[in-house]
Short mmCIF file of C-alpha atoms and ligand atoms in Angstrom, two decimals:
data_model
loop_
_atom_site.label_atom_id
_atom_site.label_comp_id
_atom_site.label_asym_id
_atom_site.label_seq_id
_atom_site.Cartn_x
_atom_site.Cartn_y
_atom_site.Cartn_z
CA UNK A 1 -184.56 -265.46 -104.37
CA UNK A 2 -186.94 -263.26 -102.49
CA UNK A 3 -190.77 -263.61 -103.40
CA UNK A 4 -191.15 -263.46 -106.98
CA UNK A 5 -191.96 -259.92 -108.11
CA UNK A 6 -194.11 -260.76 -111.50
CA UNK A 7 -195.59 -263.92 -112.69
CA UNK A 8 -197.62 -264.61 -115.89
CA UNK A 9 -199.87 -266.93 -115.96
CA UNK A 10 -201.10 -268.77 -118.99
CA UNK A 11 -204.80 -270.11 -119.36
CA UNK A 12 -207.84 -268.60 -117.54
CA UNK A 13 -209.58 -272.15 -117.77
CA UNK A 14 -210.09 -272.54 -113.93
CA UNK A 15 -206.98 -272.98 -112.58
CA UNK A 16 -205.73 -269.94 -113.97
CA UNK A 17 -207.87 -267.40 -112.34
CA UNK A 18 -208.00 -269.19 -108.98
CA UNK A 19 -204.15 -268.99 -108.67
CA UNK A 20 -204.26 -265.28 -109.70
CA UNK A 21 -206.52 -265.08 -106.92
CA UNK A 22 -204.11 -266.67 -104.73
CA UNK A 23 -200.94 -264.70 -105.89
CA UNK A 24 -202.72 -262.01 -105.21
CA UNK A 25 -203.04 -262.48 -101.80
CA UNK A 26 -199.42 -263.31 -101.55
CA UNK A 27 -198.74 -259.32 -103.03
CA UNK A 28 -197.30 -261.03 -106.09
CA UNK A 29 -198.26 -259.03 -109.58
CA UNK A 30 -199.84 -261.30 -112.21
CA UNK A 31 -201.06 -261.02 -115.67
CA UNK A 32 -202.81 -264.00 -117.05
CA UNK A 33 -202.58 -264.65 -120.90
CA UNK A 34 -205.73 -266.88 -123.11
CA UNK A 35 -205.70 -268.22 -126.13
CA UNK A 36 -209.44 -267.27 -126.49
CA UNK A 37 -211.04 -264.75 -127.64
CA UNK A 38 -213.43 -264.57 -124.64
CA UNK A 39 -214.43 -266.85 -121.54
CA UNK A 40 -215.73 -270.04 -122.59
CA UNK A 41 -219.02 -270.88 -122.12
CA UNK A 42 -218.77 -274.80 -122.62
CA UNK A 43 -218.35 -277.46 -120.09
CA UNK A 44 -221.03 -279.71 -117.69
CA UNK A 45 -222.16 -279.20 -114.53
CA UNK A 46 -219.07 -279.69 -112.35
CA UNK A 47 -219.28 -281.16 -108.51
CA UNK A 48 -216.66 -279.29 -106.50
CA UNK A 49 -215.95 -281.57 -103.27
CA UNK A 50 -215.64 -279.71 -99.67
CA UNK A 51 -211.87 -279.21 -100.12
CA UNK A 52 -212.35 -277.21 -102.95
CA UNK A 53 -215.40 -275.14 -101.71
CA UNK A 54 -213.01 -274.78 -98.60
CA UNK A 55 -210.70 -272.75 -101.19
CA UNK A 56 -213.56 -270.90 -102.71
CA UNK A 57 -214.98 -270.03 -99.11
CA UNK A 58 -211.21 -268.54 -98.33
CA UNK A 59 -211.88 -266.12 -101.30
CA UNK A 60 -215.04 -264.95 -100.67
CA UNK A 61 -216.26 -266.57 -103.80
CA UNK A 62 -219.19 -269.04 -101.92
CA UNK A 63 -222.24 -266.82 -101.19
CA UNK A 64 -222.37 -266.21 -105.33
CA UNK A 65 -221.64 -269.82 -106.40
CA UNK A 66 -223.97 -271.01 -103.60
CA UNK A 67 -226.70 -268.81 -105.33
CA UNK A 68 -226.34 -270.83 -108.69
CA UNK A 69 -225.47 -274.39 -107.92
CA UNK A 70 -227.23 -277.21 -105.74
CA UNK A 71 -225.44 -277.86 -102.84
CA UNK A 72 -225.47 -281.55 -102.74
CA UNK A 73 -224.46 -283.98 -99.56
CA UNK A 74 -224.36 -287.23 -100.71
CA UNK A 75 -224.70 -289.75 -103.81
CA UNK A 76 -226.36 -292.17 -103.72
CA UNK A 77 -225.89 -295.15 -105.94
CA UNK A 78 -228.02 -297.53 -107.96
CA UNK A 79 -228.30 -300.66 -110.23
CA UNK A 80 -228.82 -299.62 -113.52
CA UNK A 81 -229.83 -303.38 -114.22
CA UNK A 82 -232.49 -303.88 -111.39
CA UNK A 83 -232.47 -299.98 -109.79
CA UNK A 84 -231.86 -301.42 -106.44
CA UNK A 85 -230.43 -299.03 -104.47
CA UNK A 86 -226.76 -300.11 -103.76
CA UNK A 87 -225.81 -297.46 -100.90
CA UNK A 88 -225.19 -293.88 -100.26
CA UNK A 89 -221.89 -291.93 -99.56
CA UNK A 90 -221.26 -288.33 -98.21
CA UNK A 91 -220.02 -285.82 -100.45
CA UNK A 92 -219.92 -283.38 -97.35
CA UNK A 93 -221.18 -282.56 -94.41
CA UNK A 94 -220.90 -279.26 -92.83
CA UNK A 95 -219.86 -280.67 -89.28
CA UNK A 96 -217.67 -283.20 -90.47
CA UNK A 97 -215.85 -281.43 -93.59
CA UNK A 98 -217.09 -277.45 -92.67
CA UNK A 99 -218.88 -277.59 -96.25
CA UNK A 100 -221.01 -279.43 -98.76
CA UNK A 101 -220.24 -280.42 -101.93
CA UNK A 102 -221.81 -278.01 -104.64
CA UNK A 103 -222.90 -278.69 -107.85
CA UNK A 104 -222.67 -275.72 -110.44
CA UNK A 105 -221.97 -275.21 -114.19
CA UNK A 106 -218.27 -275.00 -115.14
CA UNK A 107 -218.73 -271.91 -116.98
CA UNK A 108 -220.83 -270.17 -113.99
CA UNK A 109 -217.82 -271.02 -111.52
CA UNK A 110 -215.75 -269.76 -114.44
CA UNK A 111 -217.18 -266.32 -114.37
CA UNK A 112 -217.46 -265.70 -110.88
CA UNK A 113 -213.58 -266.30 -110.61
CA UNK A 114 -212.79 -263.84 -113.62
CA UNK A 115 -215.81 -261.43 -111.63
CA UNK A 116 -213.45 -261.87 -108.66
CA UNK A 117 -210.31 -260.91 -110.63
CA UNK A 118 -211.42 -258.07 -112.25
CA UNK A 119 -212.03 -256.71 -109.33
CA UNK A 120 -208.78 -256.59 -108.39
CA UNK A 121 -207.33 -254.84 -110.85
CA UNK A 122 -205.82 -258.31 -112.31
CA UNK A 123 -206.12 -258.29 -116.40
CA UNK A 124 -207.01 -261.57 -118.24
CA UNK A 125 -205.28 -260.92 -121.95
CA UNK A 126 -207.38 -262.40 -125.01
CA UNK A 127 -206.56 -263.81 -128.09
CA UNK A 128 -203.01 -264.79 -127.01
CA UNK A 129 -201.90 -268.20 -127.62
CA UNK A 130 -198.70 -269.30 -126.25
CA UNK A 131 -196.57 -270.47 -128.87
CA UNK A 132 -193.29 -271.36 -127.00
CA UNK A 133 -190.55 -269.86 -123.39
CA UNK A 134 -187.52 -268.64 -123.43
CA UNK A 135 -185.27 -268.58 -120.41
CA UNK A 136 -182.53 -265.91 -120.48
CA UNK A 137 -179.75 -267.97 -119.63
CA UNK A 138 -179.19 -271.72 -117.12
CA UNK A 139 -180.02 -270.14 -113.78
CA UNK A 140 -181.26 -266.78 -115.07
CA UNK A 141 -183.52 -263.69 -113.52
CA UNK A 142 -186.38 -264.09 -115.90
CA UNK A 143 -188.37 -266.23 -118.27
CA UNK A 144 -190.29 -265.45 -121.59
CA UNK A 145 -193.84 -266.19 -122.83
CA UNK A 146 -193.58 -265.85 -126.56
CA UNK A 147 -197.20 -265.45 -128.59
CA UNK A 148 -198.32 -266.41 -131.99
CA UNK A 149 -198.68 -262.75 -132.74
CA UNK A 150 -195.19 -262.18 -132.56
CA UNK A 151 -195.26 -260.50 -129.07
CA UNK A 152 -193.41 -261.25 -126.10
CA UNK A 153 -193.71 -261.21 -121.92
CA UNK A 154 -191.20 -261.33 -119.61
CA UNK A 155 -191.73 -262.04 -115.93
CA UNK A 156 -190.23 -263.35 -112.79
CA UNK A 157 -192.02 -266.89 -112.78
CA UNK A 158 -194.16 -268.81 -115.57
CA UNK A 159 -197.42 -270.77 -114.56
CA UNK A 160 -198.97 -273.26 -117.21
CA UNK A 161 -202.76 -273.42 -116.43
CA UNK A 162 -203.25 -274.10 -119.92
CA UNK A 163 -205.33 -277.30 -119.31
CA UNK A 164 -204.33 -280.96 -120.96
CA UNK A 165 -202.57 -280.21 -123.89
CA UNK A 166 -200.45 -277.47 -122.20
CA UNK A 167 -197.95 -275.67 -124.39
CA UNK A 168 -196.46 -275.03 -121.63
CA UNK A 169 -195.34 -278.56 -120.74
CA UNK A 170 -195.08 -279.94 -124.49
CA UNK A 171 -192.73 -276.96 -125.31
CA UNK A 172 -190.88 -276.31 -122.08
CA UNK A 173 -190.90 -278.29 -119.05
CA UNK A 174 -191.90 -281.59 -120.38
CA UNK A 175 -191.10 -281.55 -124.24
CA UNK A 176 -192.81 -284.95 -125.36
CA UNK A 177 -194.91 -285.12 -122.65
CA UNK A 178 -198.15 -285.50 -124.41
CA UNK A 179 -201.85 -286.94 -123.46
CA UNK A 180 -202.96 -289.80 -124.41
CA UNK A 181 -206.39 -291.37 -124.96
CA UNK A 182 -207.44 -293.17 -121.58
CA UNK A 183 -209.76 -295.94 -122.95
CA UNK A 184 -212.47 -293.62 -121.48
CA UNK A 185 -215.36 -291.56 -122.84
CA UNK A 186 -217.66 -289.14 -121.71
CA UNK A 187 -220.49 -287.78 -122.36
CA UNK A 188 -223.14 -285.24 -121.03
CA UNK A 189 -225.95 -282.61 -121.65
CA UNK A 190 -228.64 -280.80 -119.37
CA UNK A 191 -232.50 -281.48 -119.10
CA UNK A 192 -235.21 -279.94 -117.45
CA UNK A 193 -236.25 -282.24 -114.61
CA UNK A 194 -240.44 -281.75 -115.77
CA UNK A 195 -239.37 -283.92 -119.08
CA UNK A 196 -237.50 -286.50 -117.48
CA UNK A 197 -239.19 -289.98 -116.54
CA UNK A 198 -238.72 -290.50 -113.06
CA UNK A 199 -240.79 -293.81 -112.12
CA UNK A 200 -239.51 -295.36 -109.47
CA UNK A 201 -236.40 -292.88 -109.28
CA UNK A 202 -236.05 -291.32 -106.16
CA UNK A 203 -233.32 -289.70 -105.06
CA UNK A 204 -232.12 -286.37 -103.29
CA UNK A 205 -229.89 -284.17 -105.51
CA UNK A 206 -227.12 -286.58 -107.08
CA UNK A 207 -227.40 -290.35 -108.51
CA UNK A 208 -225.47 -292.80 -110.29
CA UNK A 209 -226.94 -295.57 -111.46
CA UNK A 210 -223.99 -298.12 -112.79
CA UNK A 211 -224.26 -300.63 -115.31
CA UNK A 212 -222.73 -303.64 -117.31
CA UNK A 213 -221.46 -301.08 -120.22
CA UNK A 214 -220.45 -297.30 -117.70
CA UNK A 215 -222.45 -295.72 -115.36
CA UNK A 216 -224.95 -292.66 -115.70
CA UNK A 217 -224.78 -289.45 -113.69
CA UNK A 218 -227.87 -287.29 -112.60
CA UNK A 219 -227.66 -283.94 -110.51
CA UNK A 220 -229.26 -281.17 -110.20
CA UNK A 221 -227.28 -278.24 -110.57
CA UNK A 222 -229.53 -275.02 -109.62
CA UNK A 223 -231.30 -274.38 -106.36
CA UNK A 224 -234.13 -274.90 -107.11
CA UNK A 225 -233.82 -278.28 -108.59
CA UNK A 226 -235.49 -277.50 -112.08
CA UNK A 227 -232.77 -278.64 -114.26
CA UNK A 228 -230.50 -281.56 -114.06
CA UNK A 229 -227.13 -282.22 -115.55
CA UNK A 230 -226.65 -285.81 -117.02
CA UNK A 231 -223.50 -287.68 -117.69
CA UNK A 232 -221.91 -291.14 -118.82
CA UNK A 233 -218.70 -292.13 -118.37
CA UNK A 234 -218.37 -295.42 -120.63
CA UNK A 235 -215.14 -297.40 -121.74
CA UNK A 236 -215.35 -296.84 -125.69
CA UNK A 237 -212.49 -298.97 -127.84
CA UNK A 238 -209.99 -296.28 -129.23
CA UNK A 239 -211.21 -297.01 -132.69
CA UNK A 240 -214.76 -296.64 -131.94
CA UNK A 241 -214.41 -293.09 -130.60
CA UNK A 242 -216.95 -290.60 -132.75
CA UNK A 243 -215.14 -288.00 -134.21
CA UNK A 244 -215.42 -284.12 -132.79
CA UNK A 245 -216.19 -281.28 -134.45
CA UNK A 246 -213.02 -278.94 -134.22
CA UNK A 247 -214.13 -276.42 -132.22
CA UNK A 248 -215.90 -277.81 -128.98
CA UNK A 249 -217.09 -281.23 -127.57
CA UNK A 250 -219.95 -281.51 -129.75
CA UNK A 251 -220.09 -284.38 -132.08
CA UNK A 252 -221.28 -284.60 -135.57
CA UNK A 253 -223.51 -287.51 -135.55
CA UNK A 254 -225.57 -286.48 -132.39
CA UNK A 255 -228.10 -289.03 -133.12
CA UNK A 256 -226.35 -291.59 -133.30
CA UNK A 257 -223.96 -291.07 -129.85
CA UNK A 258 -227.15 -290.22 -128.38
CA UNK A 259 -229.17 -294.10 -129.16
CA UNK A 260 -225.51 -295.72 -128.64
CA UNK A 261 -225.64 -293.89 -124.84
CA UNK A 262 -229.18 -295.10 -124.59
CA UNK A 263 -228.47 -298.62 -125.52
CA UNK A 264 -226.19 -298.87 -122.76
CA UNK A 265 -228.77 -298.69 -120.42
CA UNK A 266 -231.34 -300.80 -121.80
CA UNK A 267 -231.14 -304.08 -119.79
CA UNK A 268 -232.46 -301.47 -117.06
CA UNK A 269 -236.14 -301.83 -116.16
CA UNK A 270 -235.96 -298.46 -113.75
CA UNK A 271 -233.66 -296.97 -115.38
CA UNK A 272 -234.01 -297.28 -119.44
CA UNK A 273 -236.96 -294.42 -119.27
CA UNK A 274 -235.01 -292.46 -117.29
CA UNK A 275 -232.02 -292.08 -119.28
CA UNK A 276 -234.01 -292.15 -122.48
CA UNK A 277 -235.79 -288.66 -121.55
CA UNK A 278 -233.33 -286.95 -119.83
CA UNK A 279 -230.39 -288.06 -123.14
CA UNK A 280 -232.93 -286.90 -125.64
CA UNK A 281 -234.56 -284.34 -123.98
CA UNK A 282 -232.63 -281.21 -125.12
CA UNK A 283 -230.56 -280.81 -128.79
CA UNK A 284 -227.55 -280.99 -128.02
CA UNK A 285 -225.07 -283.57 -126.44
CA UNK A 286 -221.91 -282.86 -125.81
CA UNK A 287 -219.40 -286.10 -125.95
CA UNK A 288 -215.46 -286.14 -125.58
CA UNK A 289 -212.64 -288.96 -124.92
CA UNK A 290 -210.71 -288.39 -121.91
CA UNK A 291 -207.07 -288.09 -122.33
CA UNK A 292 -204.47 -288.44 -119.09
CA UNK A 293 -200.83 -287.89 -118.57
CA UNK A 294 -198.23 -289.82 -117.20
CA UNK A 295 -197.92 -290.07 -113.60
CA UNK A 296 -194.48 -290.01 -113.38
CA UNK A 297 -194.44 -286.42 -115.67
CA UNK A 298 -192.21 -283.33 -114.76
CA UNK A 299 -194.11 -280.43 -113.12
CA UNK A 300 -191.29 -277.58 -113.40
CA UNK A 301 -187.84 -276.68 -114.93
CA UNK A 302 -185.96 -273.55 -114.36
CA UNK A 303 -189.03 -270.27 -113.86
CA UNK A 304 -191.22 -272.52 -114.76
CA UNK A 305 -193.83 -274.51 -113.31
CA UNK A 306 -197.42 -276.61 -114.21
CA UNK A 307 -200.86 -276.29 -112.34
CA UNK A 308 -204.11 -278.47 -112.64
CA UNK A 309 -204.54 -280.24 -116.32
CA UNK A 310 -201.54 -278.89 -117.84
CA UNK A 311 -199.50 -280.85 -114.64
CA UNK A 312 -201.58 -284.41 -113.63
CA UNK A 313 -205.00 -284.48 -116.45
CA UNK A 314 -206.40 -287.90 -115.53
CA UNK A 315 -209.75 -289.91 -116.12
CA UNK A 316 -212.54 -288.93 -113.81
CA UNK A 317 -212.61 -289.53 -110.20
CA UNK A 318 -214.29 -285.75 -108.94
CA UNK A 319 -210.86 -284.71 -107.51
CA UNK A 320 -209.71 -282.53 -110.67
CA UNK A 321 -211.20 -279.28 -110.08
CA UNK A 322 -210.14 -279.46 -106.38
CA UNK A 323 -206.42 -280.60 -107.30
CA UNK A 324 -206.48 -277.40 -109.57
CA UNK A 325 -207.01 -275.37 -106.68
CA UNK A 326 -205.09 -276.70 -104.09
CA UNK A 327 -202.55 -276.52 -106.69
CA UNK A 328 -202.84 -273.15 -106.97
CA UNK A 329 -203.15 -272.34 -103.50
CA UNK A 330 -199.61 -274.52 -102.59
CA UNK A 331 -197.77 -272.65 -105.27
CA UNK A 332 -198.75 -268.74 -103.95
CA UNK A 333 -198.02 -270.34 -100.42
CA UNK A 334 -194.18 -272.11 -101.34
CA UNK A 335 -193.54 -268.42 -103.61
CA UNK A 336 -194.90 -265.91 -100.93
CA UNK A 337 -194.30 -267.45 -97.53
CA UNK A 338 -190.61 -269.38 -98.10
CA UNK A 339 -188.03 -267.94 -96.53
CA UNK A 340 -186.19 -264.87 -98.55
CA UNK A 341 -183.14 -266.85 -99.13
CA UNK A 342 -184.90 -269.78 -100.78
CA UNK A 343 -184.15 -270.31 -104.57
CA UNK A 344 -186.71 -270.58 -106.86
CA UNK A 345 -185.50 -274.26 -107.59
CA UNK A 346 -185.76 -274.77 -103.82
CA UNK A 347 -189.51 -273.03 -103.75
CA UNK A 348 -190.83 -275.39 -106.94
CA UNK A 349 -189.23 -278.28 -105.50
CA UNK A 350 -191.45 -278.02 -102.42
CA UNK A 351 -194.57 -277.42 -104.56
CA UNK A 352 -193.83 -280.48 -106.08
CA UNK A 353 -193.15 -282.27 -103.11
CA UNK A 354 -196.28 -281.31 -101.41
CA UNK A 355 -198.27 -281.84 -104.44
CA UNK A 356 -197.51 -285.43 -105.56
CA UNK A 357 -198.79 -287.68 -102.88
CA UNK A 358 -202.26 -285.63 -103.36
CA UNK A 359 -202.14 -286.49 -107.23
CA UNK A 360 -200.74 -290.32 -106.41
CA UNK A 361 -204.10 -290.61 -104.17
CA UNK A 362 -206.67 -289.18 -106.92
CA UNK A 363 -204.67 -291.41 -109.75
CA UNK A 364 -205.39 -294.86 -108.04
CA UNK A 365 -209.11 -293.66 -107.52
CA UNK A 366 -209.07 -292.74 -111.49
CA UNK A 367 -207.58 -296.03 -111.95
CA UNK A 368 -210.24 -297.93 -110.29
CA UNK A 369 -212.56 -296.10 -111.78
CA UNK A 370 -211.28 -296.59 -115.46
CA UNK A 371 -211.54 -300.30 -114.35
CA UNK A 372 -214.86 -300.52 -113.17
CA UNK A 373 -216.04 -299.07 -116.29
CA UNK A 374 -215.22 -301.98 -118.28
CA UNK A 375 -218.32 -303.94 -120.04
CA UNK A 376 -218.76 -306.89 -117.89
CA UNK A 377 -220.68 -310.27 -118.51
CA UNK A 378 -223.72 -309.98 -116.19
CA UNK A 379 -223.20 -312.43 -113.98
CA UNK A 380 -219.81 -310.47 -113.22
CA UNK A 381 -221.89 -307.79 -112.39
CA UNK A 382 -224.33 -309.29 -109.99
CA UNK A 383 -221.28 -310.08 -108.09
CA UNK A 384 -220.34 -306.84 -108.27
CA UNK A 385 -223.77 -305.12 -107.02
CA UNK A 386 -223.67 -307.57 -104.18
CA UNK A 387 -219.98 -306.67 -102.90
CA UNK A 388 -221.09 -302.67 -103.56
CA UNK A 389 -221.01 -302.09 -99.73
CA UNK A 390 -217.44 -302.80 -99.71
CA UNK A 391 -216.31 -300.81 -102.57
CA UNK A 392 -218.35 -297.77 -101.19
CA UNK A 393 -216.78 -298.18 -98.24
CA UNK A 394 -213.31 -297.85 -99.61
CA UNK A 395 -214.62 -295.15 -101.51
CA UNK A 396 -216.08 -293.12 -98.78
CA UNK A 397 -212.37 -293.71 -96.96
CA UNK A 398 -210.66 -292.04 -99.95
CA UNK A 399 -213.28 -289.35 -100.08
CA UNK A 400 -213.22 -288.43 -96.19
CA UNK A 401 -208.77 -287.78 -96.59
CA UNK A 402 -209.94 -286.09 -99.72
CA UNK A 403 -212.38 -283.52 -98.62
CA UNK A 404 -210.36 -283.23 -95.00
CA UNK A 405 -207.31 -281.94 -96.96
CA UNK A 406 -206.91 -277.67 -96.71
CA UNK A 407 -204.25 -276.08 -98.40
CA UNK A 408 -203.59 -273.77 -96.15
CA UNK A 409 -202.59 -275.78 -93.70
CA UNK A 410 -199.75 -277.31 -95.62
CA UNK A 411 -196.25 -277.09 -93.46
CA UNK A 412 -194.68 -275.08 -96.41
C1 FAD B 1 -214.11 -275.80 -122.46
C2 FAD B 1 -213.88 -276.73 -121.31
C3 FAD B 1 -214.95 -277.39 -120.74
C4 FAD B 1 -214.74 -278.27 -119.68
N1 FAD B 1 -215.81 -278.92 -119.16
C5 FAD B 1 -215.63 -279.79 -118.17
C6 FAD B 1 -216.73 -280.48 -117.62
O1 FAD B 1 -217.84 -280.34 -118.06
N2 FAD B 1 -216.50 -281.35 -116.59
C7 FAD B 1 -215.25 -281.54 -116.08
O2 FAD B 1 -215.09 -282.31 -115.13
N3 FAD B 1 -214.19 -280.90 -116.58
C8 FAD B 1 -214.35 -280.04 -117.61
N4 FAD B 1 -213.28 -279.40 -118.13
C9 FAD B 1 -211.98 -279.65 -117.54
C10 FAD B 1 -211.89 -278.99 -116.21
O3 FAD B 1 -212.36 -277.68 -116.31
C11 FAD B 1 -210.43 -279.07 -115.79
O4 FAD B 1 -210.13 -280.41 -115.46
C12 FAD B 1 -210.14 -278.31 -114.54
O5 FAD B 1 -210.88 -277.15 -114.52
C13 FAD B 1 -208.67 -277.97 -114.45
O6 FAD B 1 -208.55 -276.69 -114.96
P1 FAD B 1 -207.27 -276.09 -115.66
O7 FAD B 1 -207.32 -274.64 -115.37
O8 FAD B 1 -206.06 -276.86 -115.31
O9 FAD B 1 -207.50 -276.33 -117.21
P2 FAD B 1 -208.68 -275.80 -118.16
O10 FAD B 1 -209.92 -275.53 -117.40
O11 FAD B 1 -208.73 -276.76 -119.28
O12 FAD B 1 -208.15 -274.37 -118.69
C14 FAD B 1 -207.05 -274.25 -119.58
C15 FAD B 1 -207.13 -272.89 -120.25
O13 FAD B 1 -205.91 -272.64 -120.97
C16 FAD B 1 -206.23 -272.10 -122.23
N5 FAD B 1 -205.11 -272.43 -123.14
C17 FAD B 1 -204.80 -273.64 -123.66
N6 FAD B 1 -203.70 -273.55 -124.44
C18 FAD B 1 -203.31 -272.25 -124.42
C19 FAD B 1 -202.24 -271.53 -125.05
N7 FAD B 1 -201.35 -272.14 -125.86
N8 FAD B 1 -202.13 -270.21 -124.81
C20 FAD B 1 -203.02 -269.56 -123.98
N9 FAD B 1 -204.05 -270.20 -123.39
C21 FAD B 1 -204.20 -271.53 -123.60
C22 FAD B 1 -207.54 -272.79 -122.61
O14 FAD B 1 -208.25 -272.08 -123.60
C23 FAD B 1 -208.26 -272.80 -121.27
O15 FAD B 1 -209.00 -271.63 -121.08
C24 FAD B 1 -213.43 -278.50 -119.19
C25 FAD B 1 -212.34 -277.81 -119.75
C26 FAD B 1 -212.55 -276.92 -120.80
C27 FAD B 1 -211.38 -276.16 -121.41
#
């Protein structure tokens, strides 16, 4: 098959617009299709890692974002028992990587990507949910998006951005394939930096101080360093988990999530201030369980093919906006620089080739991760504090092949 002449793409989360972006560039026509009836304006303060800014950079999208996140070059960690500091570890450099991490609000990145597609002439279509695909026939020219308005699109190709709980994947390429709840929780909110204690807290734009019972984020996320972005990522029994209000992350008992998050932190003599002011500080909180996928779970089948959440959702481990991306990038690459003769099986076989040791290397962070978040007896944890130097430096190995990796330079 020669390059794909139309694809539709469903979800304008992130990884939607980014690989409209990229199709774009490969001369490939794209619509992209939302369930919503307008750009979402929920979501944290999200740190994109130098391979993704690399992408961002490649499509002119950086001066903007640069003007309304805090570019941030290293974490550094702390005891949330003692508030010892346990070690530092680069989230960029520009001569090493070419770029520093930045920290920025989901929905701010969100809007400078659907800025950059309108510009382009490439339309983002409300208020239409995908409700299943059709393929024409085993081997056939053209696949189906079918909405739960009745209407129908037909294209070339078929991209499920449509995050986690992709319809795309549950109805079509995976059928089954559902997430489940990872043992994890999260939760997170935004402070003004004036009302937070800081005694004895000193750090330069991003902290984590980690504890017996999860571990508590604090960044700033504008330039200027007047607000920060708080979050806690906490193993929570599945039976324990507060229940959500239907439409968002928010969660009805705010008072209560917000003294259990506190409590957490309490054995913390530097800390316990600290995450008092800045959990309590504004109204609302916004808490969520994190669901993953199997790793072993099929990407594509037939015109058909999964990016970001919908593909490889997994528990945290600041990889998933940037495997969104290069996702994105990989596939416009495999549909638009392929030879002609290549089949469309041949081209989404070597997205999924290229993609899966990428997603195998952020999993077994995620998994280490999930484990470390387990409450430990204390004495556990002093051991752990005292062997931090080693675990950073494992860390800061995976990080360094992380934020080295460019798309574009991908033997496609
Ligand atoms: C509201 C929201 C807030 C988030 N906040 C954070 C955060 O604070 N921190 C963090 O690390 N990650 C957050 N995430 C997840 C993070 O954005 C994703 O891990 C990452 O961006 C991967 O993006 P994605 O495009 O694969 O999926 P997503 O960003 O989840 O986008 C999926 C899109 O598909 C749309 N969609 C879903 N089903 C259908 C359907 N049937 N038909 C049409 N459209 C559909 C959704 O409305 C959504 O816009 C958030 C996700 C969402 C949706």
């Amino acid at each position: 098959m020669p390059t794909p002449e139309s694809a539709i793409i469903i979800g304008s989360g992130i990884g939607g617009p980014l690989c409209a972006l990229a199709l774009y560039r490969k001369q490939i026509p794209v619509c992209l299709y939302e369930s919503r009836s307008s750009p979402e304006t929920l979501g944290g303060a999200i740190n994109l890692t130098p391979n993704a800014i690399r992408i961002l950079a490649k499509f002119d999208l950086l001066p903007k974002l640069l003007s309304l996140g805090c570019s941030v070059t290293k974490l550094q960690f702390f005891s949330a028992h003692s508030g010892a500091a346990l070690g530092t570890i680069s989230f960029g450099s520009i001569e090493q990587y070419g770029f520093e991490s930045l920290r920025v609000c989901r929905s701010d990145l969100q809007r400078v990507l659907l800025e950059s597609i309108a510009e382009k002439g490439i339309e983002v279509r409300y208020n239409k949910k995908l409700v299943g695909v059709e393929e024409d026939a085993v081997g056939g020219e053209h696949i189906t998006a079918v909405f739960s308005d009745g209407s129908k699109e037909t294209a070339d190709l078929l991209i499920g951005a449509d995050g986690i709980h992709s319809t795309v994947r549950r109805s079509f390429v995976n059928p089954g394939c559902d997430a489940t709840y990872s043992g994890i929780c999260s939760a997170y909110g935004f402070a003004s930096w004036d009302k937070v204690a800081k005694e004895g807290i000193e750090f330069d734009t991003t902290a984590l101080a980690v504890g017996r019972k999860g571990s508590f984020l604090m960044s700033f996320c504008n330039p200027e360093k007047t607000r920060v972005f708080w979050a806690v990522v906490m193993a929570v029994a599945e039976g324990e988990v507060p229940e959500r209000e239907d439409a968002g992350w928010r969660v009805r008992d705010e008072g209560r999530t917000k003294s259990e998050i506190v409590t957490r932190f309490d054995d913390s003599e530097k800390w316990r201030e600290t995450v008092r002011t800045a959990v309590m500080a504004e109204d609302e909180t916004f808490f969520f369980p994190v669901n993953e996928l199997p790793a072993e779970g099929r990407w594509w089948r037939g015109r058909c093919v999964l990016i970001g959440d919908a593909a490889h959702a997994m528990p945290p481990q600041g990889q998933s906006i940037g495997l969104a991306f290069e996702d994105a990038v990989i596939l416009a690459r495999v549909l638009g620089e392929m030879k002609d003769e290549a089949t469309v099986e041949e081209r989404l076989r070597r997205y999924d080739e290229l993609r899966r040791p990428r997603v195998a290397a952020a999993r077994k962070e995620a998994a280490k991760s999930r484990e470390s978040l387990k409450e430990v007896h204390w004495f556990v944890q002093w051991c752990r504090e005292w062997l931090y130097w080693f675990f950073l430096a494992v860390f800061a190995k995976h990080s360094e092949t992380a934020f080295m990796y460019d798309a574009e330079k991908e033997e496609v």
